JSON list of C-alpha atoms in Angstrom, two decimals:
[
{"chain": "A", "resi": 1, "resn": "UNK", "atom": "CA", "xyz": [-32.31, 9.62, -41.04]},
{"chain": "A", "resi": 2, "resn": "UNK", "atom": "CA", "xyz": [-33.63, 7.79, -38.51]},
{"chain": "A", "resi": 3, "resn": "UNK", "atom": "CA", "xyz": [-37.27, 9.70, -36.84]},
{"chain": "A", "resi": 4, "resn": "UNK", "atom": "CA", "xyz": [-39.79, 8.63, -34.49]},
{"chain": "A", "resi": 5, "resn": "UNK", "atom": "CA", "xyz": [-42.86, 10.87, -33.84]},
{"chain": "A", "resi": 6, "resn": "UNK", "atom": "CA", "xyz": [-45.49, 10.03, -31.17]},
{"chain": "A", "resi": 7, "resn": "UNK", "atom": "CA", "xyz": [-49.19, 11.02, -31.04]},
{"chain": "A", "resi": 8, "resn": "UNK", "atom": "CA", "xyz": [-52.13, 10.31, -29.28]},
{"chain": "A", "resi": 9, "resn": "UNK", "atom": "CA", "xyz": [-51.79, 11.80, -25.64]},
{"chain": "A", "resi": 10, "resn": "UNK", "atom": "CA", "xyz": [-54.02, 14.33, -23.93]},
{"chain": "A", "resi": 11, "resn": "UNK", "atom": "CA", "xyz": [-56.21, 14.40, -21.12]},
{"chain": "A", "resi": 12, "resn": "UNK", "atom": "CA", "xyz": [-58.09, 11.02, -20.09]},
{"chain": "A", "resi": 13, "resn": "UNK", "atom": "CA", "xyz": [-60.38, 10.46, -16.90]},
{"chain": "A", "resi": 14, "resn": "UNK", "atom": "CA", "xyz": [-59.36, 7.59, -14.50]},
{"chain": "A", "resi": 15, "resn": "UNK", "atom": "CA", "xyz": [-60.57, 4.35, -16.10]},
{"chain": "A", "resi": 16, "resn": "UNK", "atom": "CA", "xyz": [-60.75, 5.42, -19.30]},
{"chain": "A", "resi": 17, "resn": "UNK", "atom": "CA", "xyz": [-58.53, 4.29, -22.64]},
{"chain": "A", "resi": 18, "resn": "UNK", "atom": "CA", "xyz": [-56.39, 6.05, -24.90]},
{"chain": "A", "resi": 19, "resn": "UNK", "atom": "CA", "xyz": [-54.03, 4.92, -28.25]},
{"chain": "A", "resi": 20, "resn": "UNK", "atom": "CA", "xyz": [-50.61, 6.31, -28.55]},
{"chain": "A", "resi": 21, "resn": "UNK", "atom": "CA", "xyz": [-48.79, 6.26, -32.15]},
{"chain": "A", "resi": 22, "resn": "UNK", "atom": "CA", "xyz": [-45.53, 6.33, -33.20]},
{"chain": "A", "resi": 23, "resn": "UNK", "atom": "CA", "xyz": [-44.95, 6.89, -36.91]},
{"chain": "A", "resi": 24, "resn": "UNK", "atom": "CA", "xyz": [-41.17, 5.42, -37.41]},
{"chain": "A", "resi": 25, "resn": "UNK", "atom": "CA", "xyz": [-38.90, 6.44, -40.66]},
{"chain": "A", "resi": 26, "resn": "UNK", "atom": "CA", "xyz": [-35.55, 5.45, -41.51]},
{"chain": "A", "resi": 27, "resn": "UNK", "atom": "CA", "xyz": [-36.21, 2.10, -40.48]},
{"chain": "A", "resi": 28, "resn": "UNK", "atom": "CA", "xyz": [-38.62, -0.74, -40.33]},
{"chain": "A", "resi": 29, "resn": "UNK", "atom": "CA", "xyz": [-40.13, -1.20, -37.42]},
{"chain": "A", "resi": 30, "resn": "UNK", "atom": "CA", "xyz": [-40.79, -4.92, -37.44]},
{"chain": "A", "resi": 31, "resn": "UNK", "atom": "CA", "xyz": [-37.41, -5.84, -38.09]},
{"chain": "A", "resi": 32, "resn": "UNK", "atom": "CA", "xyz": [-36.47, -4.02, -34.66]},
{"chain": "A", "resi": 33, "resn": "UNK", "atom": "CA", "xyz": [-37.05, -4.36, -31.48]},
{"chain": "A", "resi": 34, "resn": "UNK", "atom": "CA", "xyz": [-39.26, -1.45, -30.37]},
{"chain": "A", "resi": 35, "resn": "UNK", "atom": "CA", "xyz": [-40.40, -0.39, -26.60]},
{"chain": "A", "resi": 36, "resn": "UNK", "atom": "CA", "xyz": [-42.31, 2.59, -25.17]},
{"chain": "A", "resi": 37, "resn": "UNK", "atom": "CA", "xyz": [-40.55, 4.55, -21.54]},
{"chain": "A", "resi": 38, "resn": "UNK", "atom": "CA", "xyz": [-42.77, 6.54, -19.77]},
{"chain": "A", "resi": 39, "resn": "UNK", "atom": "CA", "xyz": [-41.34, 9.64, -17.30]},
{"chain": "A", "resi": 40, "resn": "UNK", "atom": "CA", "xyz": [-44.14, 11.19, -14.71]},
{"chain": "A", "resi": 41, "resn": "UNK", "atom": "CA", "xyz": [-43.64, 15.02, -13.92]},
{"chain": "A", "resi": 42, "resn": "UNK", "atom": "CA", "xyz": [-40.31, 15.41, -12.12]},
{"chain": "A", "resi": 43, "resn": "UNK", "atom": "CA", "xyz": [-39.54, 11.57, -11.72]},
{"chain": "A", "resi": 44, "resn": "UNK", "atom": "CA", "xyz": [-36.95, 9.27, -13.74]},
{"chain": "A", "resi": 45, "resn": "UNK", "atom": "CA", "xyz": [-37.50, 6.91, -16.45]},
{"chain": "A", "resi": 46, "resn": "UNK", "atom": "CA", "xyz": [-40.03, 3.78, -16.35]},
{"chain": "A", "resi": 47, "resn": "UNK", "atom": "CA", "xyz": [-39.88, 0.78, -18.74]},
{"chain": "A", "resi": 48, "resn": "UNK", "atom": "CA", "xyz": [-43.32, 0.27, -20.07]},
{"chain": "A", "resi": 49, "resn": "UNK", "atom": "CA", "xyz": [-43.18, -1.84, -23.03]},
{"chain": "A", "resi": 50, "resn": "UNK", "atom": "CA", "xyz": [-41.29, -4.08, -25.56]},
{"chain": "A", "resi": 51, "resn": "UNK", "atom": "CA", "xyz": [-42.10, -5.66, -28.83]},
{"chain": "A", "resi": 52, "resn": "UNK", "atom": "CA", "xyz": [-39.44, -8.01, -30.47]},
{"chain": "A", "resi": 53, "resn": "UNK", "atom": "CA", "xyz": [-38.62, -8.11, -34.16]},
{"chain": "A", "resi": 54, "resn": "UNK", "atom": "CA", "xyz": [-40.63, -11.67, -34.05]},
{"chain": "A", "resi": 55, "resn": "UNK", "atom": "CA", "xyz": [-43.62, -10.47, -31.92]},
{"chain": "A", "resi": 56, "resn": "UNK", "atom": "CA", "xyz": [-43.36, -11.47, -28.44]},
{"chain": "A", "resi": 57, "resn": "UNK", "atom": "CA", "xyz": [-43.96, -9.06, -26.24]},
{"chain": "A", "resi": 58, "resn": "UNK", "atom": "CA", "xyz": [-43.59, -7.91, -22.21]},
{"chain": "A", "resi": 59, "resn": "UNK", "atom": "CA", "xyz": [-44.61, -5.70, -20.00]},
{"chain": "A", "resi": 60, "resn": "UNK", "atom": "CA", "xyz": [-43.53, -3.99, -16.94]},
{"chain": "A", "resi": 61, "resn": "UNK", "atom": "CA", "xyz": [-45.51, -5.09, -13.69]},
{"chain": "A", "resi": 62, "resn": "UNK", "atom": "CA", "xyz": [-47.29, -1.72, -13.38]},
{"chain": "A", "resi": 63, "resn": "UNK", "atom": "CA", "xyz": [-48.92, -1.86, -16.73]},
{"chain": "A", "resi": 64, "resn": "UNK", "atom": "CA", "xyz": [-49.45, -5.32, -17.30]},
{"chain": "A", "resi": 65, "resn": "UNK", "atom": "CA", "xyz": [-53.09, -6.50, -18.23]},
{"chain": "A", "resi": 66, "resn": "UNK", "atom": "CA", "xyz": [-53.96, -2.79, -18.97]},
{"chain": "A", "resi": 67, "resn": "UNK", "atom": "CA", "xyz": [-51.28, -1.67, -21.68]},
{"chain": "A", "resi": 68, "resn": "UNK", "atom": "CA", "xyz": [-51.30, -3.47, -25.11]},
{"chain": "A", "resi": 69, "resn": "UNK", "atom": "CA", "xyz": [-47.55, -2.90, -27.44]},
{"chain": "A", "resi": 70, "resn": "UNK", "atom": "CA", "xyz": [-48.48, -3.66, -31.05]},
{"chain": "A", "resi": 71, "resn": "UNK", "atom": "CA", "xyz": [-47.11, -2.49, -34.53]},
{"chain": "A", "resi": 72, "resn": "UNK", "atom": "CA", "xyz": [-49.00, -2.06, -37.92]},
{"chain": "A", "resi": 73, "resn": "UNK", "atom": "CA", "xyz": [-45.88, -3.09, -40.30]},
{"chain": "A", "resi": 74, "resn": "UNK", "atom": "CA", "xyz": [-47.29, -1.99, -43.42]},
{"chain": "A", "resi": 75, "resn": "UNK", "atom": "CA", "xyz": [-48.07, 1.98, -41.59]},
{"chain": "A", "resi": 76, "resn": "UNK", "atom": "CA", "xyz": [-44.36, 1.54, -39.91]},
{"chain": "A", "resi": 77, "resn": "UNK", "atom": "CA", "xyz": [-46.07, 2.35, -36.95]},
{"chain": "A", "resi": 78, "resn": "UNK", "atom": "CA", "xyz": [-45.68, 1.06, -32.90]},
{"chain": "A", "resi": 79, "resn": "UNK", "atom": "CA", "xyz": [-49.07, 1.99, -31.24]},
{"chain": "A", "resi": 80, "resn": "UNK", "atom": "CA", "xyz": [-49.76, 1.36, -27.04]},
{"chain": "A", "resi": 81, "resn": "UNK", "atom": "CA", "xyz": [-53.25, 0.48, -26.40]},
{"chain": "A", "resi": 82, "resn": "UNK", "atom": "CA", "xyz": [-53.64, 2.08, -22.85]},
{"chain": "A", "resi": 83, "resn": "UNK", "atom": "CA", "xyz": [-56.84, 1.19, -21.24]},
{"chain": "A", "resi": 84, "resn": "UNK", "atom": "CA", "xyz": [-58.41, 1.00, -17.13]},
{"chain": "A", "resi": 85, "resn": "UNK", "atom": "CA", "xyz": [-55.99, 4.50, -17.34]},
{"chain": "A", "resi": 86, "resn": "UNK", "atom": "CA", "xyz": [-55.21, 5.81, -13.34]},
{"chain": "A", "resi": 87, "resn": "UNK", "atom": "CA", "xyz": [-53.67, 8.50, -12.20]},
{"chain": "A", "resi": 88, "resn": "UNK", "atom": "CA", "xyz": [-50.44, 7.37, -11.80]},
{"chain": "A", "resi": 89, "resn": "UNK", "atom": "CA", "xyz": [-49.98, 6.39, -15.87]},
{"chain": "A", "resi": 90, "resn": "UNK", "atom": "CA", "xyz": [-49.89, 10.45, -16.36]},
{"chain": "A", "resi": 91, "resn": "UNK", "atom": "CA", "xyz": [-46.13, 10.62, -17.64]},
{"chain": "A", "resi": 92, "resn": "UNK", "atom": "CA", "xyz": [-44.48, 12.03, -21.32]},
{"chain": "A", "resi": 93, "resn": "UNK", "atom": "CA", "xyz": [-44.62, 8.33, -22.89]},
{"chain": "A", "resi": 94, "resn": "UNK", "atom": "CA", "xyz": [-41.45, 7.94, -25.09]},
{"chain": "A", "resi": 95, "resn": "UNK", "atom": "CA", "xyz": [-41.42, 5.59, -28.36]},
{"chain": "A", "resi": 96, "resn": "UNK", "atom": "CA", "xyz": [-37.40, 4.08, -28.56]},
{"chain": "A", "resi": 97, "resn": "UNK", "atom": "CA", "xyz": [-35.79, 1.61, -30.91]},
{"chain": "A", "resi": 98, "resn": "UNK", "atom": "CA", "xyz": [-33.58, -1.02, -28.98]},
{"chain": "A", "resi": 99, "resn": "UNK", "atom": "CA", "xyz": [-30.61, -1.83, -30.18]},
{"chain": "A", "resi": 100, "resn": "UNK", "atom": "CA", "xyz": [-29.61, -5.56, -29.57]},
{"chain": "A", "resi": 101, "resn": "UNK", "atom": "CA", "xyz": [-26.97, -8.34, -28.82]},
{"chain": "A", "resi": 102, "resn": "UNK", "atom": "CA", "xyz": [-27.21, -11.52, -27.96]},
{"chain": "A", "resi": 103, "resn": "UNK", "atom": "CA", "xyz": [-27.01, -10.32, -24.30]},
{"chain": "A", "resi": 104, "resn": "UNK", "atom": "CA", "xyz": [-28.17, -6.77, -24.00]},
{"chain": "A", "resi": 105, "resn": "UNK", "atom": "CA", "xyz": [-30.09, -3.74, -25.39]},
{"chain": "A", "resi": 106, "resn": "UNK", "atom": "CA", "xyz": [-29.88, -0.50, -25.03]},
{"chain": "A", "resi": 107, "resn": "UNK", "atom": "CA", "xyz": [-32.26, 2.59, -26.93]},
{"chain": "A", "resi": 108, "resn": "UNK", "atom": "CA", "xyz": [-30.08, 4.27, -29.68]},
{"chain": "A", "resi": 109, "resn": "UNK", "atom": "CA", "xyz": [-33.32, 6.23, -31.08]},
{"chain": "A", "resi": 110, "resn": "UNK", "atom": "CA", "xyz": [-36.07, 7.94, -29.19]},
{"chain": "A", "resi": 111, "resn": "UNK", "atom": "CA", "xyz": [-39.19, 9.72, -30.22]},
{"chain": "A", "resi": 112, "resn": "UNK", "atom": "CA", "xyz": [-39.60, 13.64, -28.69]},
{"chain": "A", "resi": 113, "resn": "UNK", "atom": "CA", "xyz": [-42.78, 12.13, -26.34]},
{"chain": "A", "resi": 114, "resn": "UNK", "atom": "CA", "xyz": [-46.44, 12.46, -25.69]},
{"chain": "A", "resi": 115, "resn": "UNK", "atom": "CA", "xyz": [-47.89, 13.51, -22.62]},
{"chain": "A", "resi": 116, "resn": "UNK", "atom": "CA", "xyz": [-50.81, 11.48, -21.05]},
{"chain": "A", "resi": 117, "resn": "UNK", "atom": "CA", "xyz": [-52.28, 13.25, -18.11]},
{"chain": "A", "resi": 118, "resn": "UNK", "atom": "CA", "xyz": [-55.37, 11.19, -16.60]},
{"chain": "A", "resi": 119, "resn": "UNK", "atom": "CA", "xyz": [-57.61, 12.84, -14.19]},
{"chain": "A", "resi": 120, "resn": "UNK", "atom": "CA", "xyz": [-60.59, 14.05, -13.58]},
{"chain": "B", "resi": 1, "resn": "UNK", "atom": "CA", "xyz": [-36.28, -7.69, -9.74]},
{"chain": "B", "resi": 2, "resn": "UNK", "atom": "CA", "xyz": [-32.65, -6.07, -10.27]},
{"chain": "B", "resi": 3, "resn": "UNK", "atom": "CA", "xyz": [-32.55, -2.77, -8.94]},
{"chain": "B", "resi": 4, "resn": "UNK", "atom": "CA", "xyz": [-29.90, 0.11, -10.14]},
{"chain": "B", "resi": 5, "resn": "UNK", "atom": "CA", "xyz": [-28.94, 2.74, -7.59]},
{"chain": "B", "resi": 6, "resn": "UNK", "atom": "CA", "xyz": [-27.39, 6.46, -8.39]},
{"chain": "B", "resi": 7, "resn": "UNK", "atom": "CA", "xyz": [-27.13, 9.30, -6.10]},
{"chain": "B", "resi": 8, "resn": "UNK", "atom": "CA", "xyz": [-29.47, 11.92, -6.66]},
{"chain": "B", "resi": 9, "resn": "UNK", "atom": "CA", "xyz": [-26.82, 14.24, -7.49]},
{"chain": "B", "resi": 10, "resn": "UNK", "atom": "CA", "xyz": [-23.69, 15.48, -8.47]},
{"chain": "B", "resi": 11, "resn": "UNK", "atom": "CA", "xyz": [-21.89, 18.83, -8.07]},
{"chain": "B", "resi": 12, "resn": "UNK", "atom": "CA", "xyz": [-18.83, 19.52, -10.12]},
{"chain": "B", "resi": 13, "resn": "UNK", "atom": "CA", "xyz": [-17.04, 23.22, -11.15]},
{"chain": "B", "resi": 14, "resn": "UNK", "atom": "CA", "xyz": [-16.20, 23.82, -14.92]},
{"chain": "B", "resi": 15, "resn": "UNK", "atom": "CA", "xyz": [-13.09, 22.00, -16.10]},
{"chain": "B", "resi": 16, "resn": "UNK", "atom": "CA", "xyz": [-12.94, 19.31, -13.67]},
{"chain": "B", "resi": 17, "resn": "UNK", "atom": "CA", "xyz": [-14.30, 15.80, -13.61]},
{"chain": "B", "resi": 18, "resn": "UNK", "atom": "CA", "xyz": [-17.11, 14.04, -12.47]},
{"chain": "B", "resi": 19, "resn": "UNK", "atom": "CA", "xyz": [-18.12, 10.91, -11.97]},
{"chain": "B", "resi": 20, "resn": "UNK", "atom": "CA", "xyz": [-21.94, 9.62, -10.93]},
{"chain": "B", "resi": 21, "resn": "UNK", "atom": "CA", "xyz": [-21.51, 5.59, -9.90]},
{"chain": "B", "resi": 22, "resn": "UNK", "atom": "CA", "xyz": [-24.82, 3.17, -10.97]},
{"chain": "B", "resi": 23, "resn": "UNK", "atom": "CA", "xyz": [-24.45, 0.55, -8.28]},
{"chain": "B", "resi": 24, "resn": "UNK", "atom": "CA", "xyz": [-26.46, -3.11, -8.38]},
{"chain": "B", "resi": 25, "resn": "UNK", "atom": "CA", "xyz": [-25.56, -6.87, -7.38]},
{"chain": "B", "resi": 26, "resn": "UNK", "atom": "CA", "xyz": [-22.60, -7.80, -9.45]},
{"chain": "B", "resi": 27, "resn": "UNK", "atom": "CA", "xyz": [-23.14, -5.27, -11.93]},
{"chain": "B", "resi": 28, "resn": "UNK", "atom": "CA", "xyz": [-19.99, -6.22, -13.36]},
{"chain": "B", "resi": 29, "resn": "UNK", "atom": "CA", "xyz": [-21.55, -8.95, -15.39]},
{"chain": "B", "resi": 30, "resn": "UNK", "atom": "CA", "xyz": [-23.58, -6.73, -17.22]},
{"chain": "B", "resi": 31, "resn": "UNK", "atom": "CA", "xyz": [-23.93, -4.42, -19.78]},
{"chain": "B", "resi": 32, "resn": "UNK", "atom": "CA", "xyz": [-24.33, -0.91, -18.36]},
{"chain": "B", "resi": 33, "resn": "UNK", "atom": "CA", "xyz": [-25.84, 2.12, -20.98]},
{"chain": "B", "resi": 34, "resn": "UNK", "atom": "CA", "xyz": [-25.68, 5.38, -19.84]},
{"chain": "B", "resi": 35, "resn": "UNK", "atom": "CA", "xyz": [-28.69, 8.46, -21.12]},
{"chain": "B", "resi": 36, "resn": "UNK", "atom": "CA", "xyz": [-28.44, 11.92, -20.67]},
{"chain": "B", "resi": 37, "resn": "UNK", "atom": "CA", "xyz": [-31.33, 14.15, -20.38]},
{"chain": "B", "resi": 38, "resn": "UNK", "atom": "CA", "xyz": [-31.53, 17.79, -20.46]},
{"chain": "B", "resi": 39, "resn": "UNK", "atom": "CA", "xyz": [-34.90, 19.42, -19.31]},
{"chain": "B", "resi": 40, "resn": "UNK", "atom": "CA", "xyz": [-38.01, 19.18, -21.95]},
{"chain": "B", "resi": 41, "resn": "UNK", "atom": "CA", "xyz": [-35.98, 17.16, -24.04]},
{"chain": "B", "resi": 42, "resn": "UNK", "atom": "CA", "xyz": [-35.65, 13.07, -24.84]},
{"chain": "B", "resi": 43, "resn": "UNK", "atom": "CA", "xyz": [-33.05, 11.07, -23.34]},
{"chain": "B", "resi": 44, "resn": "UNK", "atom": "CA", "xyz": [-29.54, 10.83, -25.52]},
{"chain": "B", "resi": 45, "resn": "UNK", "atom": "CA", "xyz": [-27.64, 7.95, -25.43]},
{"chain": "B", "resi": 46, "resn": "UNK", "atom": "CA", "xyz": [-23.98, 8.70, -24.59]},
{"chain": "B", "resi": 47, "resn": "UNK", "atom": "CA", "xyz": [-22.21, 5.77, -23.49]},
{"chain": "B", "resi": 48, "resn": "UNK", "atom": "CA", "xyz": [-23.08, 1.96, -24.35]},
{"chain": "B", "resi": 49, "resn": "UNK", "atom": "CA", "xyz": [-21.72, -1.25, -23.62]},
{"chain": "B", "resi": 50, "resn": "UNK", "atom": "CA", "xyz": [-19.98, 0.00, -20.62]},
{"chain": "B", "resi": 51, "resn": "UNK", "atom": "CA", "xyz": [-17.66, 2.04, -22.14]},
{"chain": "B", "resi": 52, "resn": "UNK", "atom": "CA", "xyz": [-18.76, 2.71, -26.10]},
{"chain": "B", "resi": 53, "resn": "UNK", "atom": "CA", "xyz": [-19.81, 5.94, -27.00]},
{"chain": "B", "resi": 54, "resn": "UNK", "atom": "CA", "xyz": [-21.80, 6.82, -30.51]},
{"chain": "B", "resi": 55, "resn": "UNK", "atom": "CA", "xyz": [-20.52, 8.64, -33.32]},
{"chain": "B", "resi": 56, "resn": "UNK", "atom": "CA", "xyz": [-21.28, 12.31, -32.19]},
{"chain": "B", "resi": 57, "resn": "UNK", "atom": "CA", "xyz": [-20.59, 11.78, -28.49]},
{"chain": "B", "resi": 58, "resn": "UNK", "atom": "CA", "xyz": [-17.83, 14.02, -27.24]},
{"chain": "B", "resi": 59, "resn": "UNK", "atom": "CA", "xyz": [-14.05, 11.75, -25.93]},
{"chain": "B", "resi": 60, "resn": "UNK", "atom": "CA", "xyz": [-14.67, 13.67, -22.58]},
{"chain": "B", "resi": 61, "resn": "UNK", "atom": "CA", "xyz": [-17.63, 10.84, -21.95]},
{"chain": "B", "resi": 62, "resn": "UNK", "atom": "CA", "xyz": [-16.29, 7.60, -20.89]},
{"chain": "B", "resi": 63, "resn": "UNK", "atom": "CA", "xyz": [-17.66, 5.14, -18.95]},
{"chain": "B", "resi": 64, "resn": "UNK", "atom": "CA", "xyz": [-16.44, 1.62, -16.47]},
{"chain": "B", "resi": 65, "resn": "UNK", "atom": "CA", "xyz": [-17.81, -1.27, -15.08]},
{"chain": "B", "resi": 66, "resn": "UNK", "atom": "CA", "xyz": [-16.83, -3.80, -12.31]},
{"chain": "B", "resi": 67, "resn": "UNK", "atom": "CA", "xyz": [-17.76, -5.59, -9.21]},
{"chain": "B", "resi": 68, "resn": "UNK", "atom": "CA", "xyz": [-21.24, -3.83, -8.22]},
{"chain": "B", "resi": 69, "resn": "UNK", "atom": "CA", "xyz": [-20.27, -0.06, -9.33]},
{"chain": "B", "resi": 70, "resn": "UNK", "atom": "CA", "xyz": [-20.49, 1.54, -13.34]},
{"chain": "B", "resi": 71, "resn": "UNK", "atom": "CA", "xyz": [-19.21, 5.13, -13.40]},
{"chain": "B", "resi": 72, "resn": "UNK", "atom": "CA", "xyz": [-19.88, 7.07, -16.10]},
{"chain": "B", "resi": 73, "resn": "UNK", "atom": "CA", "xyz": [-16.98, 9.60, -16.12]},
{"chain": "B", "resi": 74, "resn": "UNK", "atom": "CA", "xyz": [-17.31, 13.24, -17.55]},
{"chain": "B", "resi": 75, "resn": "UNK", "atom": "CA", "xyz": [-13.62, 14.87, -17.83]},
{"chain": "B", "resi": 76, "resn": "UNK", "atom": "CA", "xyz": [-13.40, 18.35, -18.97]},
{"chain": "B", "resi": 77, "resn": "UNK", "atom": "CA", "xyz": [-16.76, 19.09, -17.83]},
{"chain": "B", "resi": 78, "resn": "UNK", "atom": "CA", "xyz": [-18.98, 22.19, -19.80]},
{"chain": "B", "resi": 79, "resn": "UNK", "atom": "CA", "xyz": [-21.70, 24.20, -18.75]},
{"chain": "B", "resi": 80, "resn": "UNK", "atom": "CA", "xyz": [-23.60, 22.16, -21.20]},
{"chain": "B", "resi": 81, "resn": "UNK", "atom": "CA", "xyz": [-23.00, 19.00, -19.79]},
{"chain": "B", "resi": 82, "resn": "UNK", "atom": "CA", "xyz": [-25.64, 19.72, -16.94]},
{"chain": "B", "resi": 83, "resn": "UNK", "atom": "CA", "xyz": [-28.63, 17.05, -17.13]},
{"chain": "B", "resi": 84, "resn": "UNK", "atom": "CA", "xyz": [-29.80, 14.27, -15.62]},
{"chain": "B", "resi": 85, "resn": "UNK", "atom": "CA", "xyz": [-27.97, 11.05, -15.95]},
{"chain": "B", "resi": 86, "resn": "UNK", "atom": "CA", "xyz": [-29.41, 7.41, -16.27]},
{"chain": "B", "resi": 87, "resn": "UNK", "atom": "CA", "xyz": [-28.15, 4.47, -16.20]},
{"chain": "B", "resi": 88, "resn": "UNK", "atom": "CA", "xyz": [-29.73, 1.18, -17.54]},
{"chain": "B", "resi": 89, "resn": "UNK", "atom": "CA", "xyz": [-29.27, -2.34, -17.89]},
{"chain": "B", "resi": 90, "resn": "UNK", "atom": "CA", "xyz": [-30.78, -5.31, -19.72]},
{"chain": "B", "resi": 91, "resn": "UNK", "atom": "CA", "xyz": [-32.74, -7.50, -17.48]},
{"chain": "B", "resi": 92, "resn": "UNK", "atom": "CA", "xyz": [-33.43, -11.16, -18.47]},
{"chain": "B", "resi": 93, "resn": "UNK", "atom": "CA", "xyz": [-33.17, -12.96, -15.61]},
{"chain": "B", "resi": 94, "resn": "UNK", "atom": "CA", "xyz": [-36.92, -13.95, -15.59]},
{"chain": "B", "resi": 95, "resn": "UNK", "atom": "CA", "xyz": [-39.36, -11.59, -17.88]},
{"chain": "B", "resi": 96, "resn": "UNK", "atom": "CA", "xyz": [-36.93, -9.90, -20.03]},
{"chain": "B", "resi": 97, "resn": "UNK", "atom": "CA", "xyz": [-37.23, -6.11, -18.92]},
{"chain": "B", "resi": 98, "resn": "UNK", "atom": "CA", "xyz": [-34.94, -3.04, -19.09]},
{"chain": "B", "resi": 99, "resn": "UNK", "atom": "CA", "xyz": [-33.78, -1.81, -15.92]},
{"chain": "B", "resi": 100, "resn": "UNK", "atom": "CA", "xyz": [-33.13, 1.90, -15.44]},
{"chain": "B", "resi": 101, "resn": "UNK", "atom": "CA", "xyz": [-31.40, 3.84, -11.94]},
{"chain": "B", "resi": 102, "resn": "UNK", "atom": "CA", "xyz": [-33.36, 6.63, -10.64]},
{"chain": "B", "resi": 103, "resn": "UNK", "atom": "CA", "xyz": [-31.42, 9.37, -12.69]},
{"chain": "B", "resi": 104, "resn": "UNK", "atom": "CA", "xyz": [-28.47, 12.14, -11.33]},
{"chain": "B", "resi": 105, "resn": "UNK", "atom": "CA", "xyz": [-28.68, 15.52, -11.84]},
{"chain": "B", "resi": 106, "resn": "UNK", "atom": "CA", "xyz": [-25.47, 16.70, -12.78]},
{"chain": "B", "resi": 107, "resn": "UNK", "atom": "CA", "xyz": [-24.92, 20.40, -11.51]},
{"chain": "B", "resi": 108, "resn": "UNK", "atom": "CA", "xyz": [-21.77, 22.38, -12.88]},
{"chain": "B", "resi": 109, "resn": "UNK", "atom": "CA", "xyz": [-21.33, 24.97, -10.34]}
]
């Protein structure tokens, strides 16, 4: 059965960092293509994050240079480094696995969140 | 960047149909995944590939796609389909990115 848990949120002051976790089973991790979606309070989904099977990775605009997507392959785990944190990165941050083609994806698995809440 | 657009909501009474549209340019040529997402809980996939739905996924849930609109249909509708409703799309036309629409809240009256 296919799990993903998430860890690491909790309450931050503006400019600091934090680490979220996300402890995969059922699958391996670096042979998918993993991506973290962040939702503020009462707002929609937000791309944050992918991380291809090979490594490359992207960002979305509002989070790039800050946010880091990485995996630890023998721990199974996909971790965002979140750092220069602002108020408007407070959100439940959701871990997903993408399911691919050659000319789309779309998240068939998602973690149950973590909520980041930055302020002061 | 693209840019998905759904109404902020939909009202519908038990038993009857609805349908919340996901416009952008030429959607058509895309591949349009639709989540649903009931309060304190993670989004569910329920339709992919326009029109696929995984194993689990009631027949009621069916979705289109053509010109600039995707419609998600929802025939039959339950109590317990009321959520909120994304749509998404894979973005590659310069950064590869995933594209989601603002989100409907479905309300069964």
């Amino acid at each position: 059965e296919v799990q993903l848990v998430e860890s690491g949120g909790g309450l931050v002051q503006p400019g600091g960092s934090l680490r979220l976790s996300c402890a995969a089973s059922g699958f391996t991790v670096s042979s998918n293509y993993m991506s973290w979606v962040r939702q503020a309070p009462g707002k929609g989904l937000e791309w944050v994050s992918v991380i291809y099977s090979g490594g490359s990775t992207y960002y979305a605009d509002s989070v790039k240079g800050r946010f880091t997507i990485s995996r630890h392959n023998s721990k199974n785990t996909l971790y965002l480094q979140m750092n220069s944190l602002r108020a408007e990165d407070t959100a439940v941050y959701y871990c997903a696995r993408l399911s691919t083609t050659v000319t789309t994806k779309w998240f068939d698995y998602w973690g149950q969140g973590t909520l980041v809440t930055v302020s002061s | 960047s693209y840019v998905l657009t759904q109404p902020p909501s939909v009202s519908v009474a038990p038993g009857k149909t609805a349908r919340i549209t996901c416009g952008g340019n030429n959607i058509g040529s895309k591949s349009v995944h639709w989540y649903q997402q009931k309060p304190g809980q993670a989004p569910v996939l329920v339709i992919y590939y326009d029109s696929d739905r995984p194993s689990g996924i009631p027949e009621r849930f069916s979705g289109s796609n053509s010109g600039n609109t995707a419609t998600l249909t929802i025939s039959r509708v339950e109590a317990g389909d009321e959520a909120d409703y994304y749509c998404q799309v894979w973005d590659s036309s310069s950064d590869p990115s995933v594209v989601f629409g603002g989100g409907t809240k479905l309300t069964v009256l």
